[in-house]
Structure formats: structure tokens, C-alpha cells
Amino acid sequence: MPSTATSERPRAATPRSLSGLVPFLRPYRGRIALALVFLVLAAAATLVFPVALRQLIDGGLVSGDRGTAALQLRGHFLLLFGVAVALGVFSAARFYLVSWLGERITADLRNAVYAHVLRQSPAFFETTQTGEVVSRLTTDTTLVQTVVGSSLSLGLRNGVMGLGALIMLVWTNPYVMLQVALILLLVVVPSMLFGRRIRRLSRASQDRVADSSAMAVEVLNAVPVVQSYTAEARESERFAGATENAFQTAVRRTRARSALVAFIIISTAALLLWGLYQGTQAVLAGTISAGHLGQTVVYIIILAGAVAVLGEVYGDLLRAAGASERLMELLSGTSPVQEPADPVSVPLPGAGSSVRFEGVDFHYPSRPTQAAISGLDIAVEPGRTVALVGPSGAGKTTVLGLLLRYHNPVRGRILIDGVPIDRMRLHDLRSRIGIVPQDPVIFSGSALDNIRYGRPEAGDEEVRAAARAAFAEEFIERLPQGYDTFLGERGVRLSGGQRQRIAIARAMLKNPPLLLLDEATSALDAQSERMVQQALDAAMRDRTTLVIAHRLATVQRADRIVVLDQGRVVEQGTHDELVARGGVYAGLAALQFHA
């Protein structure tokens, strides 16, 4: 399904949309100023060339004395060479500085967007696809780089040159320039009007590319499922449809830009020929010299070329404006979970943490009328193990998400060690919590790197100790390179039980006072479950633990069992107490143990 961001009708981006890049440009004001200096110097060198050419023609070619003419020609050619050297040096310096700025600002922008997305709450990903974010980080930032590192500099340079040529033409040929200005007006106005359609098509084209990227990421992350349902051809056809849609939109954009380019080239050619015609008539009439005509022609060529390049640059600016607008949309989004204005520093306890839910109500942003948690009251003493059980959709995983502050409750409050969690820094809160999920995430690195993810500063021996405690060292050492073995993307080289033990070792290395276990053994066979359960028993020692499990056999030893149903606590007690009570838990237990 397309995300909200791409399903809405895109607004036409304008060059003003690039103003969002100003904060990224500001730290490099010195380099930008230096680049502008070299840009102006290069433009000035170009504008000096026609003047030198006029002196060459009038002073060196028209002179009657051959000896004097030869000396003058030598001097004029040396002057022209000096202008060329200055132009080359200034252009090279401008090119280097502008290219550096383009690369640096694009890297800063990409880093800022990525870091901002990582800080978003899960509600952000309910409406934004991961593939779309990847597309914006790659395609859109590349478009911005093209403009900042090339097109914008090219546009400024040609703008300065065009303005300088215009001033020189007005100064030396005011009558001819009046006519040229009128023709120039007839070129610029239609070009700007035609650019509105290109803006809309550019934004639409970028959105279609993002759609196909989102689809590809989603399917590639689920290749085993796709293959198990023999859906390869169907998914290929669906992706081909999205790609074709993006292609057709890009073709419409390219067709519009091509028409604009043709119009600009023809118009500027007419501008050049008209100026040349007027100049030749003036030479024939004896009102200007041949050198003056040569100077005028070169200035008209510079002006016409500048207009043509500015038309191309304007098209690039429109595409980059659309990309910048999409990136600014990501950066402007604010997470509902914010750092506290006046955070409280809470020291880590010696053993486990105390946890308390007081009258907590919560509903997901995507389901505002349906309560996921209602009137939740739970108290967990330090070092105790509390199990959360209940049917699917009862709110068990939501409880853990609220404890980690992935979401804020609508009403009520949650306390850890007596402090409301919304008064704690997110880093402080989450650093004191370890989690072992049902489907553990294994990064595309070595076993050593994956375990050390729990505490990046840990030494190799500490990592190995955590692996031994999680009963993971035995299978790790049997891997081809032991702890240095590459585990593959998402741990595809490991079994389910091995991935779980890596996740448990990661949590144990973190050594948090509060441990969350979310269906940590539900997808395992009996042998793997037994080994993982041993690892979990070791991890739970001296820690406060919240356990979610559908298999009631894994929670019988919990100090207390909390039964949830439709987001409410319906029963609490030990296994024996709840079975004797004959309620919801007794019914679940009878079904499982009888089976």
C-alpha cells in the first residue's frame, strides 16, 4: 500500500523550496564566499575577452603599417592568453570549491535525515514506508547534490556573465540592445510559465520512483514468503507496473523539458542572429568599427548562451526543489515522543528496577477509536518476574512498547524506580531496559559485532562471557571463523534458536536492571526452546523481568501472572492460584495442557 506521503497529490515545488537547505549551507559561509569570489572573477575574465578582441581587430588588423601591426598583434595575443589563463585558474578554483560544497552538504543532509528518522516513534512508520525513506536518502539527495555542486554554480556564473554582457551591450549599443531586450523578454516569460508544468511532473516523477523503491524493499525483505507462495512472477509484474508508471511520468517530464529546451535554443538563436544583423548594418553604415561589431557579437553570444544555460539550470532547480521539499517534509516531522524539558537523573539500582503502571489508557494513532490499553494498573517489585498472558490482540506487546516509550499513554502514567518515565531522558530510560523480541534482529556483521551491539564499548572477553552465559558460545565456535563469522543479512546463516541466543547474549552484555521478553521461545522447536530457556533463566537472574508468552508452560515459574483481555487486566496471581480460580487463565491452561 502506498504511504500517506506519496498518495497525496503533490504540491508544485518552486525554487523557493530550496530555502530549506539554508541551515546546511550556513556552516560553510567562508567557502561559499570564496567560491563566489572565484565565480565573479571567472565571469569577469570572460567579459574582458570581447574587449581584448575589439582591440585586436581595430588596433592590430586594421593598422596600415605592417611592422607596427605585427608588434601590436603580439601584444594583443599575449593579452588574450593572459585572459585565458586567468579564466582557467578562476574556473578551476570555483569548480573545486563548489564540488566540495555539493558533496559536503549532501552528506550532511543525508546524515540529518537518517538521524531524524531514527528518532521517530513507531507511529511514523505506520504511515511512511521504509523504501520511501531509502529513496529520499538516495535519489532525492543526489538531485540536491547535482544542484548545489554544479547547477547552482553554473546558473550563478551564467547569470553574472549574462548581466555583464547586457550592461556592456547597453553601454556600447543602446539602440540595438533595446530591441534585444524585447526579444529576451519574449523568451523568458514563456519559459517561466512553461516551467510550472515541469515542476509538477518533476515532483510526481520522484514520488513514483519512491513508490517502486518502497515496493522493492518490502518484497526483498520477505523473499522466503514470496517464494513459498510462488509469487515471484506476480511480484515481478507488480514491480514492473510501478517501474513503468515511474517511466511514463519521467517521459512526460522529459518531453516537457525537451520542448522548453527547443524553445530556448531557437529563441536565443533568433536573438543572436538579430543582434548580428543589426551590427552588420551599423558597420555598413559606418557608425561602428569592425572591432566594435566583433565585440558586440561576442557579447550577444555570451548573453544568448547565458539565457540558454539558465533555462537548463532552471529545470534542474525545479527537480531539486521537489527533492528538497520531500526531504524537508521528513525533517519537519516531529515525533510525539519528546525529550523532557526538565529531565530527572535516576541512578541505576543494584539489582532489578521497580515498575508501576497507574491507570494507563492508550490507543494507536492509526486506530484512534479503538483502545489498545484501558485502565492498566500493574506493580512489579524489584527482582521479580511478571508474566503477561492473554489472547492475541490483548495488548501484551503494547505494554512493553509503552514501557520503552515508543508511544505516550493517553491517560495515566508509568514509573520506573519511582520516577515517571516521561521525566527521564530517552537514552537513560532505554539504556536501563533490555529486550529479547520474538523475531530477533541480526545485523549483517559478525557474531562478535552483533553481541557487542548491546554495549559497543565492551571488550572481546566480555562479549565471550555474555555468549557463554546465553549458551551461544558452543555454536559460535563451530562457525567457520568463530566469533568473526559473517552472519549474513538478518542472520540468514543461523537457525531460529541460534538467533535467539545471540539476542539474549546481546541483552545480557547490556546488563540492564529491567528485562523484557516478548515471545522469546514461541517459534522454536523443543530442543532449541530448552536451550534458549536455559539462557533466559540465566538472563533473568537478579533482574526485574516482564515476560510475554502464549505457551503457558514457560511462565508457570513467574512470581506473578497478569492476564490481559482487550487491553484490560482481568486476572492476577500465581499459576496455581489462577488455575484454581477457574477464570480466563484456567481456560487457556486447560486448552494447552490438555492438548
Coordinates of C-alpha atoms in Angstrom, one line a residue, residues 6 35 47 79 103 110 138 294 356 424 445-446 508 536:
T6 CA 3.1 9.5 -1.7
A35 CA 33.6 30.3 -4.3
L47 CA 33.6 39.6 -20.1
L79 CA 46.7 39.8 -23.5
E103 CA 29.4 16.7 -1.6
R110 CA 21.7 12.6 4.3
T138 CA 19.5 8.3 -2.1
G294 CA 33.2 41.8 -33.1
R356 CA 4.4 0.6 38.0
M424 CA 13.6 10.6 32.1
G445 CA 28.0 -8.3 10.6
S446 CA 30.0 -10.8 12.7
M508 CA 23.0 -9.9 28.9
L536 CA 16.7 -16.9 29.6

